Each structure stands twice: as C-alpha cells, then as structure tokens.
Amino acid sequence: MGLQQSKSRALFQRAAKVMPLGVNSNFRYWGPDDTLIFRRGEGAYVWDADDRRYIDYRLAFGPVILGHAYPAVLDRVRQALESSNLFAGTTPAEVEVAERIVRLCKVDKVRLTSSGTEATMHALRLARAYTGREKFIKFEGNYHGQADYFMFSTATSPAGALGSARSPVPAPSTSGIPKGMHGYVITLPFNDLERLEERVEAVWGDLAAIIVEPIMGNSCAVMPRPGWLEKLRELCDRYRIVLIFDEVKTGFRIAKGGAQEYFGVQADLVSYAKALGNGFPIAAFAGKEGIMRTIEAGGVAHAGTYSGNAVGTAAALATLDLLENEPVLETIRQRGQMLMSGIGEVLRDAGLPHSVQGSPAMFGILLGSDQTPSDYRDCLQGDAALYKRITFALAERGVLAEPDFLEAWYLSYSHSEQDVAETLTALEQAVRAAK
Ligand code: PMP
C-alpha cells in the first residue's frame, strides 16, 4: 500500500498511459504507488484527488511564496486577462515588472522569460558573448535547469560518478547530452576556497562564467561559508569572469533583493523565477548594463514567445506588491525559524543525529550526522532512506515535504503558527513510526 488512495491511483494509472512516468516533470515522480494527484490548493494547504488535506512544504518546489490560490494574485491575473493574454510586443505590465526588479535587486537591466531554465541558459550565453570565452565553472549539487550545458554533477549524480574532490569529474545527469558538452564545464565542490582558487588560476583564460546557487537550494540548502561568495566575486573581478547568481530559488524568497541583498555580494548576472510570480510562469535574467547590452547591440539572441505574458506579469506585480507592502518575508522568517528549531528538537529527542540548515524561508535537513554539511559530497553521506520513510509517514499524517532529502522545505506567508505546531506533532509521530 502506497500513499495513493483510490482516486489518485485511478488518475495516476490514466496519466501513466499517456505521459512517461505519469508526470510532466521527472522530479514529481514518487513511484507507481506513491505519486499523488493534486486537485486543489489554498493558502498553506493542498488537497489530493481523494480530498486528503496536507500542509504543504513543497510549494511547487519553491514558487508559492504567498500561498496557494492567493486571492490578490488571482484577482490581478483575472483582471489582466480582460485585455488579452499575449502580444508580439511589449505591455505596460512588462515595463513595470522590469522596473520593480531593477529597483529591488539593484540590477541595471532585465529580460523576462517563462522558466528558470531559459533564464540561466541565456545568462550563460551572454557571459560567453561578453568575454569571448567558452567554458564555465559550476558547483557539484547545484542545479541550473535542463539545458544540456548545466546537466552535470547535479543533485541526481551518485557519489561514485563525481571523481575525487581534488580532481572532480563532471558527471552527466541525463542520457542524451552530446559528448562535446563535457568539455565546456568544470565542476568543483561548493565552499572549497582552495580548490576554486587553484582551478581559476589554472584556466581563467578559458572561463566565461562561474555560476552558483548562493544557497544550495537543490542540495539540503547548504549555506555558503563566510567569505565564499566574496571569493567568487574577487576571482571574477580579477580575471574578468562573469559571476552568475542563479537565484531561481533564493530570489524574492530569502530577501526582497534575493541572495545579493541577503549576503551583500553583487553578481554580474542573476537568474530569477519561482517566487517572482507565486507559481505563475514568469522568470527573468538581469544584470549589469555592459553585459546586458550584448543583447541590445544585436549580437546576442534572446527570444521567447511567452516572455512577458499577461498571466506571469500580472502575478509578478501582485506578488511584488505584497512583498513590498506587507510583512511577507518577516512572517515567513519567524514561522520558518520556529519550524527549523522545532524540527531540530524533535530529531534530538528521538536520538537522531541531524543537521538543519539554510534560511528559514528555505531550509534542508540532513540525517545521519550532527555535522553541518558544506558541500554536495557531505550531503550524500546522509541517511536518505530514513529521511524518505519519515516524509512518507508525514504524508500519511497530512504534512507534505519532499521525500528526496536533498530538496528543501519551503515556507509561505500563509503558513500559520498553528500549521507549524501541527507539523511538529506529526513529525514526532512520523519519526517514531519510521525508526
Ligand atoms: N535554477 C535553479 C536553482 C532551480 O532550482 C531550478 C528549478 N528547480 C531551475 C534553475 C530551473 O527552473 P525551471 O524549472 O523553471 O526551468
């Protein structure tokens, strides 16, 4: 018996006949008996096809910063649809979204896209065009979307494929990537200053970019060590390399101005997506005038039929309005802190070695050791099987967190103190059941 009850099971079986794995994004697949079908969301809750309610900490993998079906966002989207949904041209809403991003994130220029993958892909292209170099550094366990260039040593790569920490090997995260792609990417462990400096000094002449998730949003929310992001900035300045912050998860979530504001380090280019539209399809890449101007000179192509669509821009305007005018992130921070420390207590009382890290808006839990992880290799030492059993036991008790231990827990403005308290009670029981 899995998590599916009768209606989820029937719908999943129909889905599996017409969609590979029965899902439209591989990360959503929890196995043939456990992949749920969701019918409805409201605030901090989602309901599955059998009408079971869950407190949701997956939040669509991060975007739902305000809450599901948030009225102010839905109203703005409905209103926007009164005057159509897409043009082959710029709308006032696009101008306003770009102006807001410029103001909040202290960037010079913005281009809107529809997904995080498009945003990171174009950022890398700009970096190459700007520097005239082709290679880039990415960090093990960071995920930057589905473009072939980035699908190496992501959070699906097994430890044995990564090579030694001294001399890492880029491990393909999927079949179907041309062999040549391998030659463009250099993978390194996150937070390893010495290794980073050594590699950059050896190959800087070929390096267009260093791309980084400032918090490892796809690997247990591992935090940057003090000085790590500053070192990236310093090396990029010294060798004229473009520093790209992939803020698809951190943007508009850990601070209004994202990781740049949170850590006080400014990148050259930044990608945004998820929380920008509370779950509606809108994303962006943005950055410094000189680099973004490579588009304006007509040299670099960026296009997207759905870029700046009415639904995404309306959702972004409503979301940013709330972020600016209500204590959204402060509330999330307070509830997130309660949850993080409560989880720590439950695990401690149960005698389970663990570490809880990240920002209260987006944090990770690693079981099996009391050591705070500092890179993806540390994360892989965690007890994935026990974590999965706990999350399944939680789901049975009406709380949804991702069973993949590498994925973060997300909070929204709609999660109440009562939700946090219920979650902790469910966790106590789930831990007992899973042990
Ligand atoms: N970058 C990061 C850091 C992400 O977490 C993701 C998605 N999880 C992406 C890029 C890709 O975004 P999308 O799924 O919208 O293409």
XYZ file of C-alpha atoms and ligand atoms in Angstrom:
451
model
C 0.000 0.000 0.000
C 1.414 3.352 -1.037
C 0.294 6.915 -0.452
C -2.234 6.782 -3.278
C -5.847 6.249 -2.342
C -8.437 5.146 -4.886
C -8.898 8.366 -6.909
C -5.208 9.279 -7.025
C -4.464 5.705 -8.059
C -7.015 5.691 -10.901
C -5.879 9.081 -12.207
C -2.214 8.139 -11.922
C -2.844 4.977 -13.920
C -4.520 7.047 -16.647
C -1.612 9.516 -16.527
C 0.962 6.739 -16.870
C -0.704 5.579 -20.097
C -0.233 8.949 -21.790
C 2.721 10.598 -20.024
C 6.116 8.985 -19.312
C 6.153 8.110 -15.585
C 2.691 9.673 -15.356
C 4.099 13.155 -14.692
C 5.149 16.218 -16.658
C 8.387 16.810 -14.766
C 10.571 13.917 -13.579
C 11.045 15.401 -10.117
C 7.319 14.948 -9.436
C 7.502 11.167 -9.677
C 7.363 9.392 -6.311
C 6.961 5.852 -7.648
C 3.983 3.918 -9.046
C 2.042 3.672 -5.755
C 3.029 6.952 -4.140
C 2.774 9.612 -6.852
C -0.201 11.720 -5.779
C -2.601 13.634 -7.973
C -3.449 17.103 -6.659
C -6.807 18.672 -7.208
C -6.778 21.892 -5.208
C -4.612 24.270 -3.212
C -5.444 27.096 -0.847
C -3.036 29.002 1.373
C -0.661 26.570 3.066
C -2.710 23.517 2.071
C -3.132 21.214 -0.889
C -5.745 18.514 -1.365
C -5.167 15.324 -3.313
C -7.679 13.674 -5.626
C -9.133 11.758 -2.671
C -9.694 15.038 -0.851
C -6.986 14.435 1.726
C -5.611 17.718 3.034
C -1.882 18.287 3.527
C 0.131 21.156 4.983
C 2.387 21.800 2.006
C 6.131 22.440 2.384
C 6.910 21.581 -1.239
C 5.090 24.648 -2.570
C 5.607 23.563 -6.184
C 9.380 23.334 -5.445
C 9.507 26.861 -4.088
C 7.457 29.330 -6.122
C 4.389 29.605 -3.899
C 5.735 32.333 -1.619
C 2.365 33.780 -0.595
C 0.243 30.654 -0.525
C -1.748 28.569 -2.997
C -4.521 30.329 -4.934
C -3.634 33.587 -3.219
C -6.631 35.894 -3.759
C -4.702 39.115 -4.516
C -2.672 37.309 -7.178
C -5.644 35.535 -8.733
C -7.620 38.809 -8.880
C -4.778 40.604 -10.636
C -4.387 37.758 -13.131
C -8.127 37.655 -13.856
C -8.117 41.410 -14.373
C -5.150 41.203 -16.760
C -6.904 38.560 -18.827
C -9.708 41.015 -19.560
C -7.339 42.690 -22.032
C -5.909 39.532 -23.632
C -3.002 37.324 -22.688
C -0.152 37.691 -25.176
C 1.050 40.096 -27.842
C 4.015 40.162 -30.178
C 5.062 43.300 -28.351
C 5.733 44.957 -25.029
C 2.976 45.656 -22.498
C 2.862 48.237 -19.676
C 2.921 45.340 -17.188
C 6.269 44.122 -18.558
C 7.775 47.564 -18.151
C 6.558 47.726 -14.582
C 7.853 44.252 -13.668
C 11.281 45.102 -15.102
C 11.344 48.428 -13.214
C 10.477 46.658 -9.963
C 13.205 44.038 -10.453
C 15.744 46.771 -11.198
C 14.760 48.575 -8.008
C 14.548 45.585 -5.669
C 17.548 43.660 -6.960
C 19.883 46.548 -7.809
C 20.455 45.372 -11.369
C 20.711 47.636 -14.411
C 18.658 45.738 -16.971
C 16.239 42.817 -17.136
C 14.834 40.412 -19.711
C 11.775 38.356 -18.828
C 11.500 34.684 -19.700
C 8.975 31.986 -18.799
C 11.132 29.452 -16.940
C 14.275 29.276 -14.866
C 15.921 27.080 -17.485
C 15.527 29.773 -20.125
C 16.903 32.378 -17.741
C 20.104 30.516 -16.821
C 20.659 29.372 -20.400
C 20.575 32.928 -21.706
C 22.721 34.224 -18.849
C 25.438 31.757 -19.844
C 25.159 32.796 -23.490
C 25.571 36.444 -22.546
C 28.609 35.639 -20.422
C 30.220 33.846 -23.356
C 29.457 36.622 -25.781
C 30.733 39.252 -23.353
C 34.023 37.545 -22.527
C 34.691 35.733 -25.804
C 35.418 32.596 -23.720
C 33.533 29.300 -23.716
C 33.989 27.308 -20.502
C 32.327 27.801 -17.150
C 32.526 26.561 -13.577
C 29.520 25.043 -11.856
C 29.423 23.529 -8.381
C 28.542 19.942 -7.568
C 24.960 19.566 -6.379
C 23.875 22.890 -7.873
C 21.052 22.673 -10.395
C 20.564 25.294 -13.067
C 17.733 23.889 -15.172
C 17.502 21.420 -18.001
C 19.789 22.965 -20.658
C 22.418 20.403 -21.717
C 25.307 22.630 -20.620
C 24.237 22.533 -16.973
C 23.233 18.898 -16.626
C 26.431 17.760 -14.940
C 27.019 16.824 -11.302
C 23.576 17.987 -10.235
C 21.726 16.639 -7.229
C 20.903 13.400 -9.037
C 24.538 12.392 -9.560
C 25.750 9.456 -7.426
C 28.879 9.943 -5.324
C 30.863 7.430 -7.399
C 30.441 9.458 -10.584
C 31.934 12.708 -9.276
C 35.623 11.802 -9.279
C 37.843 12.735 -6.353
C 37.269 16.008 -4.509
C 40.791 17.052 -5.552
C 40.090 16.445 -9.194
C 36.325 16.311 -9.822
C 34.822 14.857 -12.990
C 31.645 16.375 -14.464
C 29.071 13.576 -14.157
C 26.251 13.726 -16.734
C 22.845 13.918 -15.038
C 20.983 12.560 -18.043
C 21.416 10.493 -21.152
C 21.172 12.345 -24.428
C 23.845 15.002 -23.944
C 26.392 15.265 -26.750
C 29.872 14.166 -25.644
C 31.331 17.548 -26.520
C 29.317 19.345 -23.811
C 31.538 17.755 -21.229
C 34.459 19.853 -22.424
C 32.778 23.158 -21.570
C 32.016 22.550 -17.926
C 34.337 22.414 -14.932
C 32.725 21.050 -11.783
C 34.032 21.835 -8.301
C 32.874 21.255 -4.727
C 30.908 24.158 -3.198
C 32.602 26.091 -0.372
C 36.130 24.848 -1.200
C 38.109 28.087 -1.465
C 41.453 26.471 -2.086
C 40.300 24.206 -4.915
C 38.398 27.062 -6.516
C 41.304 29.446 -6.489
C 43.643 26.787 -7.836
C 41.350 25.930 -10.773
C 40.527 29.515 -11.671
C 44.195 30.439 -11.690
C 44.912 27.497 -13.990
C 42.139 28.001 -16.541
C 40.853 31.580 -16.268
C 41.746 32.354 -19.868
C 39.009 29.916 -20.972
C 36.420 30.883 -18.361
C 33.367 32.866 -19.409
C 31.431 32.388 -16.193
C 31.150 30.990 -12.715
C 27.546 30.084 -11.985
C 26.378 29.391 -8.447
C 23.253 28.879 -6.385
C 24.187 31.168 -3.469
C 22.368 28.776 -1.098
C 22.425 25.200 -2.402
C 18.673 25.075 -2.944
C 18.894 21.660 -4.560
C 21.275 20.092 -2.021
C 19.944 20.299 1.553
C 20.044 24.123 1.485
C 23.758 24.089 2.287
C 24.840 27.628 3.140
C 27.848 29.436 1.693
C 30.685 29.622 4.217
C 31.679 33.135 5.273
C 33.914 34.511 2.544
C 32.866 32.023 -0.149
C 30.657 34.299 -2.235
C 33.097 37.164 -1.650
C 35.899 34.979 -3.003
C 33.858 34.201 -6.125
C 33.354 37.939 -6.616
C 37.037 38.665 -6.124
C 38.221 35.992 -8.570
C 35.685 37.029 -11.201
C 36.834 40.651 -10.893
C 40.483 39.682 -11.040
C 40.133 37.553 -14.181
C 37.193 39.311 -15.906
C 34.912 36.306 -15.488
C 31.143 36.821 -15.365
C 29.699 35.872 -11.970
C 26.190 34.445 -12.363
C 24.000 34.007 -9.291
C 21.282 31.501 -10.034
C 18.580 32.921 -7.789
C 15.746 30.836 -9.191
C 15.131 29.522 -5.670
C 16.556 32.296 -3.485
C 15.186 35.283 -5.445
C 12.267 37.114 -3.784
C 12.288 34.416 -1.088
C 15.252 34.792 1.278
C 15.122 38.602 0.941
C 13.300 41.037 -1.345
C 16.545 41.565 -3.206
C 17.391 37.841 -3.019
C 20.807 36.461 -2.170
C 22.580 39.586 -3.409
C 20.898 41.534 -0.607
C 20.999 38.693 1.950
C 24.740 38.105 1.592
C 25.757 41.580 0.451
C 27.519 40.321 -2.666
C 26.545 41.606 -6.098
C 26.782 39.267 -9.110
C 27.206 40.350 -12.736
C 24.170 38.421 -13.980
C 21.315 36.897 -11.997
C 18.524 34.485 -12.890
C 15.125 34.631 -11.202
C 11.949 32.580 -11.495
C 9.879 30.780 -8.879
C 8.801 33.228 -6.140
C 8.654 36.097 -8.617
C 5.171 35.021 -9.750
C 3.859 32.979 -6.791
C 3.682 29.959 -9.102
C 2.640 31.585 -12.382
C 5.056 31.158 -15.280
C 7.438 34.080 -15.167
C 11.210 34.212 -14.882
C 13.977 36.660 -15.691
C 17.647 37.198 -16.167
C 19.125 40.509 -15.200
C 22.399 42.216 -14.534
C 24.952 44.806 -15.309
C 24.491 47.246 -18.144
C 27.672 46.337 -20.027
C 26.815 42.635 -20.179
C 23.083 43.013 -20.808
C 23.981 45.414 -23.613
C 25.404 42.496 -25.617
C 21.726 41.832 -26.455
C 20.986 45.397 -27.425
C 23.893 45.535 -29.815
C 22.100 42.804 -31.725
C 24.933 40.393 -31.088
C 23.260 38.043 -28.657
C 19.947 36.350 -29.307
C 17.314 36.183 -26.643
C 13.725 35.417 -27.585
C 10.700 33.668 -26.162
C 7.150 33.590 -27.475
C 5.703 33.612 -23.953
C 8.171 36.082 -22.397
C 6.256 38.792 -20.571
C 2.867 37.065 -20.965
C -0.064 38.754 -19.224
C -0.610 36.000 -16.667
C 3.007 35.903 -15.498
C 3.476 39.665 -15.353
C 0.175 40.244 -13.527
C 1.106 37.574 -10.995
C 4.552 39.126 -10.537
C 3.115 42.596 -9.980
C 0.660 41.317 -7.375
C 3.364 39.250 -5.663
C 5.912 42.081 -5.606
C 3.238 44.496 -4.304
C 2.675 42.207 -1.350
C 6.384 41.597 -0.774
C 6.927 45.345 -0.635
C 3.861 46.357 1.353
C 3.171 43.543 3.779
C 5.474 41.742 6.216
C 5.609 38.676 3.944
C 9.241 37.708 4.335
C 9.379 38.737 8.010
C 6.416 36.444 8.750
C 7.951 33.606 6.775
C 11.229 34.094 8.625
C 9.521 33.901 12.033
C 7.488 30.778 11.185
C 10.471 29.205 9.438
C 12.663 29.734 12.493
C 10.012 28.101 14.690
C 9.842 25.161 12.323
C 13.601 24.761 11.934
C 14.252 24.789 15.667
C 11.206 22.598 16.353
C 12.421 20.010 13.853
C 15.849 20.089 15.474
C 14.266 19.409 18.890
C 12.116 16.538 17.632
C 15.110 14.874 15.990
C 17.284 15.444 19.042
C 14.650 13.999 21.378
C 14.405 10.973 19.089
C 18.174 10.499 19.342
C 18.722 11.006 15.613
C 21.956 12.729 14.578
C 20.979 15.543 12.216
C 21.676 18.975 10.881
C 19.087 21.601 9.859
C 20.487 24.407 7.716
C 19.575 27.130 5.244
C 17.374 30.179 5.549
C 14.064 29.958 7.440
C 12.284 30.514 4.114
C 14.048 27.567 2.541
C 15.934 25.024 4.625
C 17.249 21.483 4.444
C 17.524 18.566 6.849
C 20.343 16.053 6.785
C 20.084 12.890 8.858
C 22.932 10.649 9.951
C 25.415 13.165 11.341
C 25.443 16.238 13.582
C 27.974 17.897 11.267
C 26.711 20.837 9.179
C 27.245 19.870 5.529
C 29.406 22.155 3.461
C 29.050 20.629 0.002
C 27.183 18.055 -2.060
C 29.583 15.268 -1.116
C 28.749 15.856 2.561
C 25.042 15.702 1.728
C 25.471 12.326 0.070
C 26.624 10.901 3.409
C 23.104 11.490 4.767
C 20.586 8.786 5.584
C 18.355 9.110 2.507
C 16.297 6.006 3.284
C 15.337 7.068 6.815
C 14.514 10.574 5.572
C 12.224 9.128 2.922
C 10.457 6.903 5.452
C 9.890 9.907 7.715
C 8.455 12.045 4.891
C 6.128 9.233 3.812
C 4.978 8.829 7.420
C 4.462 12.608 7.484
C 2.374 12.478 4.305
C 0.193 9.831 5.939
C -0.306 12.353 8.750
C -1.220 15.252 6.464
C 2.135 17.014 6.005
C 3.921 17.125 2.651
C 7.680 17.507 2.385
C 9.775 16.178 -0.463
C 10.911 12.574 0.153
C 14.181 13.379 -1.613
C 16.356 14.558 1.288
C 18.280 16.912 -0.977
C 15.227 19.075 -1.646
C 14.466 21.982 0.673
C 11.410 22.695 2.809
C 9.683 25.938 1.805
C 7.513 28.256 3.837
C 4.822 30.599 2.569
C 3.138 33.701 4.003
C 0.066 31.508 4.570
C 1.735 29.029 6.938
C 0.455 29.849 10.420
C 1.958 29.125 13.823
C -0.808 26.552 14.183
C 0.378 24.846 10.967
C 3.912 24.755 12.338
C 2.693 23.279 15.638
C 0.637 20.624 13.801
C 3.635 19.815 11.633
C 5.861 19.267 14.652
C 3.312 16.983 16.300
C 3.015 14.999 13.065
C 6.809 14.855 12.839
C 7.160 13.395 16.330
C 4.776 10.600 15.365
C 6.324 10.142 11.925
C 9.827 9.809 13.365
C 8.592 7.193 15.832
C 6.867 5.270 13.043
C 9.842 5.497 10.675
C 12.529 4.478 13.192
N 17.885 27.022 -11.266
C 17.579 26.569 -10.036
C 18.432 26.954 -8.880
C 16.454 25.766 -9.855
O 16.186 25.298 -8.624
C 15.632 25.461 -10.970
C 14.383 24.616 -10.833
N 14.245 23.886 -9.700
C 15.996 25.965 -12.226
C 17.123 26.736 -12.332
C 15.179 25.665 -13.439
O 13.962 26.343 -13.392
P 12.719 25.820 -14.257
O 12.296 24.541 -13.656
O 11.716 26.933 -14.098
O 13.179 25.692 -15.652
